[in-house]
GROMACS .gro file of C-alpha atoms in nm:
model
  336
    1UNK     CA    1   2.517   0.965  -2.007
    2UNK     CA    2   2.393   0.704  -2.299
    3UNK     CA    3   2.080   0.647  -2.100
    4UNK     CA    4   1.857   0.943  -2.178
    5UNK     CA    5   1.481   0.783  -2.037
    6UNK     CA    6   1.362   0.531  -1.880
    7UNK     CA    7   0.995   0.514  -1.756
    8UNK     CA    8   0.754   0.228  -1.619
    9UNK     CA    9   0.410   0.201  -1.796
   10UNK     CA   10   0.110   0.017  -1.700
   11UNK     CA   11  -0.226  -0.104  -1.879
   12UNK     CA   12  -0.583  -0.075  -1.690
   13UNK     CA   13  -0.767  -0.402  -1.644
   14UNK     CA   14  -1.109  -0.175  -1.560
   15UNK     CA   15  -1.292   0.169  -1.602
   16UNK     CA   16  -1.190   0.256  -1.263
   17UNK     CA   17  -0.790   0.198  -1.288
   18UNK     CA   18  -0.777  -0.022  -0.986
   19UNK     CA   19  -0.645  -0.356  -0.957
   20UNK     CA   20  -0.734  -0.583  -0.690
   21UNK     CA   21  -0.584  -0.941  -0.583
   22UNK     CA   22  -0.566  -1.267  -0.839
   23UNK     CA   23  -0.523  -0.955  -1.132
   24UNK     CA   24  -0.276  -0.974  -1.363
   25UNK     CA   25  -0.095  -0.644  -1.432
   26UNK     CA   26   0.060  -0.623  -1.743
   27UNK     CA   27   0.295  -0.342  -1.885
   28UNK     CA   28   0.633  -0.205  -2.027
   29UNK     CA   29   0.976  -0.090  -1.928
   30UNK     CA   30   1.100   0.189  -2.228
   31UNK     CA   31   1.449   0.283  -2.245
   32UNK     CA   32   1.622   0.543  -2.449
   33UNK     CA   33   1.961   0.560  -2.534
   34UNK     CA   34   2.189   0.789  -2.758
   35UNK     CA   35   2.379   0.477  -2.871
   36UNK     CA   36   2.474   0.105  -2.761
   37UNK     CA   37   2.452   0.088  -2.425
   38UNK     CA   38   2.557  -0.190  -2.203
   39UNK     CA   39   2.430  -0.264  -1.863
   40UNK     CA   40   2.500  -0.497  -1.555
   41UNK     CA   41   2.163  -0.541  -1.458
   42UNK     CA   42   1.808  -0.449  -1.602
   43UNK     CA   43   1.557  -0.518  -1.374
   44UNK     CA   44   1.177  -0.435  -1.317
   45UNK     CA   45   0.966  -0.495  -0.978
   46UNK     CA   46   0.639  -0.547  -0.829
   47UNK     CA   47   0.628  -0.467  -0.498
   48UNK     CA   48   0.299  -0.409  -0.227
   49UNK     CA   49   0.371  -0.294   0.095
   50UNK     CA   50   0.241  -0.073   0.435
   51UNK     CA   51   0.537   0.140   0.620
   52UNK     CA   52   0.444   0.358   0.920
   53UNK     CA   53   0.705   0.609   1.087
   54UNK     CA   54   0.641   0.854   1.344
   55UNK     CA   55   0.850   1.034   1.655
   56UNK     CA   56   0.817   0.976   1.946
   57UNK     CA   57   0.883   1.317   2.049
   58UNK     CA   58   0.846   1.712   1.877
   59UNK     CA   59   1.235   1.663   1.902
   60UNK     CA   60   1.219   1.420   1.666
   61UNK     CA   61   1.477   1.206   1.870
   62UNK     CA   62   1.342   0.831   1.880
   63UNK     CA   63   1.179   0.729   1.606
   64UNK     CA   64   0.918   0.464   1.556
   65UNK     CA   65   0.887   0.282   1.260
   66UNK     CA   66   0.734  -0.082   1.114
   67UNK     CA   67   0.721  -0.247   0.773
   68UNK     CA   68   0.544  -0.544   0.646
   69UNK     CA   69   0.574  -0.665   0.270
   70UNK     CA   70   0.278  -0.802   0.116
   71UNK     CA   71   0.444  -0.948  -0.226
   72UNK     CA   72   0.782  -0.874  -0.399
   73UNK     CA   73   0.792  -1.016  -0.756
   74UNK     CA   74   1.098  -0.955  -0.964
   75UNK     CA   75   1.152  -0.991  -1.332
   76UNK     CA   76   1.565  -0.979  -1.494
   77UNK     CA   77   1.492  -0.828  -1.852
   78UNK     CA   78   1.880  -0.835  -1.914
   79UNK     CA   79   2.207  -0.933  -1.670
   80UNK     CA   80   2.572  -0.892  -1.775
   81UNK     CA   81   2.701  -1.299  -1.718
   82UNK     CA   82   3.003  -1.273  -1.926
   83UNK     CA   83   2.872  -1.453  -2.223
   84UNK     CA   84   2.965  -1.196  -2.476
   85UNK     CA   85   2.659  -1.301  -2.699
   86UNK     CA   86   2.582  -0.949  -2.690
   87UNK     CA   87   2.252  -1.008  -2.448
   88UNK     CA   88   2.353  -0.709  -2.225
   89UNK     CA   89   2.376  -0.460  -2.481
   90UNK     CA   90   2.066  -0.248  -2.517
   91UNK     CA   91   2.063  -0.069  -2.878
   92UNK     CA   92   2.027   0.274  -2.920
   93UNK     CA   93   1.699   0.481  -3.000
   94UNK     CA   94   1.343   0.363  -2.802
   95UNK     CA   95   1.364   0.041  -2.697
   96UNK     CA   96   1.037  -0.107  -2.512
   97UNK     CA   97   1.079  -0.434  -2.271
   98UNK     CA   98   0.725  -0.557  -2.178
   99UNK     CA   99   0.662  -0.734  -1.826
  100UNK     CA  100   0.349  -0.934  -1.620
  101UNK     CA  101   0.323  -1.035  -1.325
  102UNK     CA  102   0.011  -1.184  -1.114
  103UNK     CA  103  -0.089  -1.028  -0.777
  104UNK     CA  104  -0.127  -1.263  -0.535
  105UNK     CA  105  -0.508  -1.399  -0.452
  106UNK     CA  106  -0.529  -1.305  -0.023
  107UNK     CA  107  -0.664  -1.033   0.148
  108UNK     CA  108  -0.448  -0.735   0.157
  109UNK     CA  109  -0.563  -0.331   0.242
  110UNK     CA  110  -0.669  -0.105  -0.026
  111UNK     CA  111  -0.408   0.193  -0.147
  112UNK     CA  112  -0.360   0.453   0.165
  113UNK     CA  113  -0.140   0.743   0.279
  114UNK     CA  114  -0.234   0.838   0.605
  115UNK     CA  115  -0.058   1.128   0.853
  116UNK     CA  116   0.213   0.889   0.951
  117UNK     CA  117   0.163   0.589   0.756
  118UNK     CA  118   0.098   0.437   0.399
  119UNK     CA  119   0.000   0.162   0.190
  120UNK     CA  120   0.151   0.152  -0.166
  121UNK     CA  121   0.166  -0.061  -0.452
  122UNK     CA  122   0.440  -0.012  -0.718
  123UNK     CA  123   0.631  -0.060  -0.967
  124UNK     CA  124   1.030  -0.036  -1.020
  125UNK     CA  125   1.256  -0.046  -1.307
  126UNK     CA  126   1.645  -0.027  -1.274
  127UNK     CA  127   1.920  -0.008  -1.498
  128UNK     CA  128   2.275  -0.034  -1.311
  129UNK     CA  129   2.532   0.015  -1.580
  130UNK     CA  130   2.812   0.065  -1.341
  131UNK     CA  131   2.818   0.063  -0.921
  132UNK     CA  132   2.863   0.472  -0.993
  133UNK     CA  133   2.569   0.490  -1.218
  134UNK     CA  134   2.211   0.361  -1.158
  135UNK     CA  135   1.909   0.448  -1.347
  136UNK     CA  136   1.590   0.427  -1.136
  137UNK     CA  137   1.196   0.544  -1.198
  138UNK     CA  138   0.903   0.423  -1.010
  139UNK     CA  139   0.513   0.427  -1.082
  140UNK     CA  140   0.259   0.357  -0.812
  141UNK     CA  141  -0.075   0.148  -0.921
  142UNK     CA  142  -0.410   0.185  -0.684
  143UNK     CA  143  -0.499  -0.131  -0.544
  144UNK     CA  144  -0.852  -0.231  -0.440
  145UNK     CA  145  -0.914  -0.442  -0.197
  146UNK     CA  146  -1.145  -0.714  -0.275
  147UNK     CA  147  -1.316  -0.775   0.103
  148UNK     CA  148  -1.678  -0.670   0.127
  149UNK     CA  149  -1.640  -0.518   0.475
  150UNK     CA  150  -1.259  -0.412   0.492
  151UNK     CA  151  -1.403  -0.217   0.805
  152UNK     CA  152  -1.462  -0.613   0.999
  153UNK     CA  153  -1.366  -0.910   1.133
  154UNK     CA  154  -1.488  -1.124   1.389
  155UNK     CA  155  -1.157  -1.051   1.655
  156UNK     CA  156  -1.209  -0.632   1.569
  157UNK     CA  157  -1.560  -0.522   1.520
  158UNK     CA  158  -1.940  -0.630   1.575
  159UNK     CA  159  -2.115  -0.456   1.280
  160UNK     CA  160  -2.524  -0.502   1.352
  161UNK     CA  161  -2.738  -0.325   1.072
  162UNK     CA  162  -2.539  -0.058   0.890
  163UNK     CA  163  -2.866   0.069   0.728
  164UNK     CA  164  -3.025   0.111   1.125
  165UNK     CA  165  -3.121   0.437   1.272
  166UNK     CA  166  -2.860   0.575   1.557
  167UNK     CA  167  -2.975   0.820   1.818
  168UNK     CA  168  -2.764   0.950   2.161
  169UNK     CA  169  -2.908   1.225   2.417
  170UNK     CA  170  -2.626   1.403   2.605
  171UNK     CA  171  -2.739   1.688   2.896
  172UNK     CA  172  -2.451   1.981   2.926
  173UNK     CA  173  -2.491   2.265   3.146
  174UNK     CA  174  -2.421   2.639   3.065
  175UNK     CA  175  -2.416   2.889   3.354
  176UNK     CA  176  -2.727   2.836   3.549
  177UNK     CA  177  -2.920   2.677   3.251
  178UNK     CA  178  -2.893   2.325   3.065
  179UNK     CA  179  -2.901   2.201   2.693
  180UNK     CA  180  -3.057   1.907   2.618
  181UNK     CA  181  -2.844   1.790   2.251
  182UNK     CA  182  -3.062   1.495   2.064
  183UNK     CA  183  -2.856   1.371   1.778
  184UNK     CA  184  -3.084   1.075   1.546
  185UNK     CA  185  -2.891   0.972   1.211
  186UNK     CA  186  -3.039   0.817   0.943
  187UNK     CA  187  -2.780   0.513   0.934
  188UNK     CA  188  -2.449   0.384   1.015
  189UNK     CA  189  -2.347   0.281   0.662
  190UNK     CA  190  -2.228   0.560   0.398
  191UNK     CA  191  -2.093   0.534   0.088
  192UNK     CA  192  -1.867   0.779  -0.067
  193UNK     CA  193  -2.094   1.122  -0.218
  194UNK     CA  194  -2.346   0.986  -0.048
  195UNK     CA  195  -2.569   1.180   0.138
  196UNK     CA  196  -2.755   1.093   0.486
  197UNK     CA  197  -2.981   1.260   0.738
  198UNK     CA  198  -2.913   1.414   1.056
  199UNK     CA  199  -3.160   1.557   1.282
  200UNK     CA  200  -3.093   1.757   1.611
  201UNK     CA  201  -3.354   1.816   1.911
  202UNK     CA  202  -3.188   2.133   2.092
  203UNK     CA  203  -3.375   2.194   2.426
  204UNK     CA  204  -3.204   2.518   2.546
  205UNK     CA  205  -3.237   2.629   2.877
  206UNK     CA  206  -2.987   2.841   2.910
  207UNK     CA  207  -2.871   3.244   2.875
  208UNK     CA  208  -2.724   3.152   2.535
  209UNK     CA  209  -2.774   3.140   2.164
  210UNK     CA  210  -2.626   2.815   2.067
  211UNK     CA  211  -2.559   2.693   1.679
  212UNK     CA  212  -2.529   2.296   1.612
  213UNK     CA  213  -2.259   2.207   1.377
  214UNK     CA  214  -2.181   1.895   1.202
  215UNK     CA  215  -1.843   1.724   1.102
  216UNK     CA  216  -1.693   1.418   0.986
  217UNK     CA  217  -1.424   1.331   1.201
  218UNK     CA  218  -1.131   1.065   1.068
  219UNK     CA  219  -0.952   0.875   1.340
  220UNK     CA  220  -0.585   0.771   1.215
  221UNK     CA  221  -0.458   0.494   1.440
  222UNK     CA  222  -0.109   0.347   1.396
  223UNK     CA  223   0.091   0.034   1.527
  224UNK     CA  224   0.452  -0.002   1.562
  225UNK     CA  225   0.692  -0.158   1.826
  226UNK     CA  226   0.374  -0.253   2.092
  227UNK     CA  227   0.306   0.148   2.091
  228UNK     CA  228   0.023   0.345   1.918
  229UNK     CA  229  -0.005   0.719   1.762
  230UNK     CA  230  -0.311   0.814   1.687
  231UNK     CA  231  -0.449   1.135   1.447
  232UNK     CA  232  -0.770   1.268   1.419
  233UNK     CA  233  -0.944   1.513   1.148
  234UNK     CA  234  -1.257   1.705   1.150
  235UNK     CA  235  -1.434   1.798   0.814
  236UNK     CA  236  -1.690   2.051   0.847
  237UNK     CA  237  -1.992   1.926   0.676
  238UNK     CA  238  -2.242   2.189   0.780
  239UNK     CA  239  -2.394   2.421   0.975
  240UNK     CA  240  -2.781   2.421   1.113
  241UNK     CA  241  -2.975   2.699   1.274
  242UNK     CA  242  -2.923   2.912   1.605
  243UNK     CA  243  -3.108   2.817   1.879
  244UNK     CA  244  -3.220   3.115   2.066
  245UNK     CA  245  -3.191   3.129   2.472
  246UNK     CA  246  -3.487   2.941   2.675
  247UNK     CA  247  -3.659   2.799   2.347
  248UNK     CA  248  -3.622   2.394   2.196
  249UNK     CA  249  -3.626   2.382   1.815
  250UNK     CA  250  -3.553   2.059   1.606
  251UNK     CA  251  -3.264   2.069   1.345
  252UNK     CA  252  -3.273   1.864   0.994
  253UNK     CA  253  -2.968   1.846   0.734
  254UNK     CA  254  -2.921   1.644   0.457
  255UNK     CA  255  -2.501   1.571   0.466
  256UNK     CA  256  -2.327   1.427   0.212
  257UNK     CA  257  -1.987   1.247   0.257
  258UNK     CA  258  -1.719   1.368   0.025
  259UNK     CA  259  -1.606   1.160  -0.209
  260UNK     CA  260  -1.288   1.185  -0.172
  261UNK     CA  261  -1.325   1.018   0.157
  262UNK     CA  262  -1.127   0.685   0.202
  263UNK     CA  263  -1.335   0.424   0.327
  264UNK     CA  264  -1.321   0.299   0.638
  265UNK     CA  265  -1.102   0.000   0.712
  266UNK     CA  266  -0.931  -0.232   0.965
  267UNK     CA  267  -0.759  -0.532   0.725
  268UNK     CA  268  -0.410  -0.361   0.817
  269UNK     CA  269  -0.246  -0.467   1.097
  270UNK     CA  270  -0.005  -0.149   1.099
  271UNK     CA  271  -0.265   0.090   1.077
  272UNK     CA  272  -0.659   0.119   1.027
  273UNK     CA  273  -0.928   0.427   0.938
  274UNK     CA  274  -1.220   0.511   1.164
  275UNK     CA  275  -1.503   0.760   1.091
  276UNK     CA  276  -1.770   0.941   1.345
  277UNK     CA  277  -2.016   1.149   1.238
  278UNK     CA  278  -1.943   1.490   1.520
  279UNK     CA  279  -2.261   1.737   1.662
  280UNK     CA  280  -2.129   1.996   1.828
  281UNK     CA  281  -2.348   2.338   1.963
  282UNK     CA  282  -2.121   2.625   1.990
  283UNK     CA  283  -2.169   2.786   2.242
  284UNK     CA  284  -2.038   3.134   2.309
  285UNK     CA  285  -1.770   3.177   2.601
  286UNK     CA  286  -1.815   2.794   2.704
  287UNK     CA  287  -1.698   2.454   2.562
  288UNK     CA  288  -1.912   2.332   2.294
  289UNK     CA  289  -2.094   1.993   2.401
  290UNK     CA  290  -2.079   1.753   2.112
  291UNK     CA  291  -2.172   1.378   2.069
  292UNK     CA  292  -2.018   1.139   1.842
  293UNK     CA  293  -2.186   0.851   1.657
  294UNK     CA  294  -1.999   0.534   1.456
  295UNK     CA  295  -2.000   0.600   1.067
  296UNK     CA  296  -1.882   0.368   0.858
  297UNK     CA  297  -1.771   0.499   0.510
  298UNK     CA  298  -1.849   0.259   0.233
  299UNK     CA  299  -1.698   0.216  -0.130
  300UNK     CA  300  -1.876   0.422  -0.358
  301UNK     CA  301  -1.784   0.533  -0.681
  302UNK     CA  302  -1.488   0.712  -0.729
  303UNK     CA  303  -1.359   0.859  -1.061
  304UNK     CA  304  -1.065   0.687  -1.297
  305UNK     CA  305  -0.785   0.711  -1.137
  306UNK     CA  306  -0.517   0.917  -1.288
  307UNK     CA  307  -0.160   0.753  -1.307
  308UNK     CA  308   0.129   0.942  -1.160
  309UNK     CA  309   0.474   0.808  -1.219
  310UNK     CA  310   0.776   0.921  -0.955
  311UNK     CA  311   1.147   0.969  -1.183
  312UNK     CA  312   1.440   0.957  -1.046
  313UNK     CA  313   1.850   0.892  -1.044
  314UNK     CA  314   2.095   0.747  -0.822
  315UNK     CA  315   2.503   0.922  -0.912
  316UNK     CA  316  -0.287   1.137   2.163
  317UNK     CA  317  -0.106   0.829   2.224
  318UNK     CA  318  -0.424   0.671   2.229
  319UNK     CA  319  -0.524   0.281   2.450
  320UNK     CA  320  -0.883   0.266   2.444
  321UNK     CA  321  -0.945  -0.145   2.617
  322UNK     CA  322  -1.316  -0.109   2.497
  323UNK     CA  323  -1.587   0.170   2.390
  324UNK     CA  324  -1.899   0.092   2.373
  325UNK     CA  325  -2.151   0.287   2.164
  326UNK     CA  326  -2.519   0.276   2.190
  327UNK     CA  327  -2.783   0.330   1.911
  328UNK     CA  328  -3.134   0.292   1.923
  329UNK     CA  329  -3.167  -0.021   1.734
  330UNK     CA  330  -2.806  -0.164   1.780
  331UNK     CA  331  -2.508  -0.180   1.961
  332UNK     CA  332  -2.134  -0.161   1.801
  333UNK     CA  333  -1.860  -0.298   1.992
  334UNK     CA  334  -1.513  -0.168   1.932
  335UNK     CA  335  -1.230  -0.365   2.061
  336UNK     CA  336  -0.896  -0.254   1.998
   0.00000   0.00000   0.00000
């Protein structure tokens, strides 16, 4: 085995280590070898694409899957044509092959790895010497997309006011007593880390203690073969106070949305990200009533990413037709 490395580098075009479309991204194939080594084909590619895969069933018999490519560039650093000019022959030692290529200007989805889907951007370098022996290694870049509101268009979503106040009442019933469950958030619009406010009106008329809690639920959907899957996720954010038996009190929290939080989006036609902000009141012995209100997770600012490279060597079913949620000041239409 002459070929004793080979690795795919990068260089960062900004603080954050993102690259979004119309960037160019530059960088360098190295190869090292333990003496003259001569190959077939030396190759490195850009490549952007989403892939979802699921089965249908726990038995994992059928299984769904969908691709779509969103650019392929490819760039031949050194091919084996029978010239004997010595072209193919890579010397031994470090030897570094630099490469650029320009992402394509349009509107493609931001980096994403979701429960049963993904969005990747990457690159690949491969050095066949023979048909028995191919040297692979593969880096992934985080891409960015460059649409304001990656969450909208005008055939998907009606976005009025993300900065607007949102309240729902819901009226549950616990033995031979009520609760009355206010919900009022501060707005619709979060970025990442950011915080918000949530207040609760609990009007408890019932035999039980009940606590309000508060989540941030991610909805998953994915699209392959005119079906759907669809995955859900609650993150606790925080609990409020108890509400004793036969008394009302009014519940305030400051939340903050992680940061690690991937913002919302629907510029995929394979797969998109939802977010709800979830009130629930437990209550003991009894389903906990809960409301859900529309969040929309905004880009904040996220630290530098870190660059992984990936080495290697080759020898509930969910249709909703519309939902309709109210606020007090505006109305969001979903329409999937």
């Amino acid at each position: 085995m002459t070929v004793k490395r080979l690795s795919v580098e990068y260089n960062k075009v900004n603080e954050r280590g993102t690259f979004s479309p119309g960037d160019i991204i530059s960088g360098r194939v190295v190869v090292v070898t333990s003496k003259e080594t001569k190959v077939q084909v030396f190759l490195v590619r850009a490549k952007g694409k989403a892939e979802v895969t699921w089965h249908e069933q726990e038995a994992q018999a059928p299984v769904v899957h969908n691709k779509k490519i969103y650019f392929c560039f490819e760039h031949i650093i050194l091919q084996d044509r029978n010239k004997g000019d010595g072209s193919e022959i890579i010397g031994p030692g470090r030897n570094v092959y630099p490469f650029s290529f320009k992402i394509p200007n349009k509107d493609m989805p931001s980096s994403y790895e979701g429960k049963w889907g993904k969005i990747t951007y990457t690159l690949r370098a491969q050095l066949t010497q023979s048909i028995w022996l191919v040297h692979k290694t593969k880096t992934e870049f985080p891409f960015l997309t460059k649409s304001e509101f990656p969450f909208a268009s005008k055939s998907e979503i009606i976005i009025i006011g993300l900065k607007e106040q949102q309240c729902v009442t819901r009226i549950s019933f616990c033995g031979p007593g009520k609760i009355t469950m206010k919900v009022i958030s501060e707005k619709m619009g979060v970025k990442q880390g950011e915080a918000t406010g949530v207040s609760v009106e609990v009007l408890n008329n019932s035999p039980c203690a009940v606590t309000p809690r508060f989540y941030l639920r991610e909805k998953q959907t994915f699209a392959a073969q005119s079906k759907r899957a669809v995955y859900t996720n609650d993150i606790l954010l925080g609990t409020g106070d108890f509400v004793p038996a036969e008394t009302s009190r009014t519940i305030t929290k400051v939340l903050s949305v992680p940061p690690q939080t991937t913002p919302t989006f629907f510029n995929c036609c394979m797969m998109k990200l939802e977010h709800s902000l979830k009130v629930t009141l437990h209550v003991p012995l009894a389903r906990d009533p809960e409301i859900k209100l529309p969040l929309v997770v905004l880009l904040g600012s996220p630290k530098p990413h870190q660059q992984k490279a990936k080495r290697w060597r080759c020898v509930s079913l969910s249709r909703h037709p519309i939902e309709r949620i109210w606020s007090s000041k505006c109305t969001l239409y979903l329409l999937k």
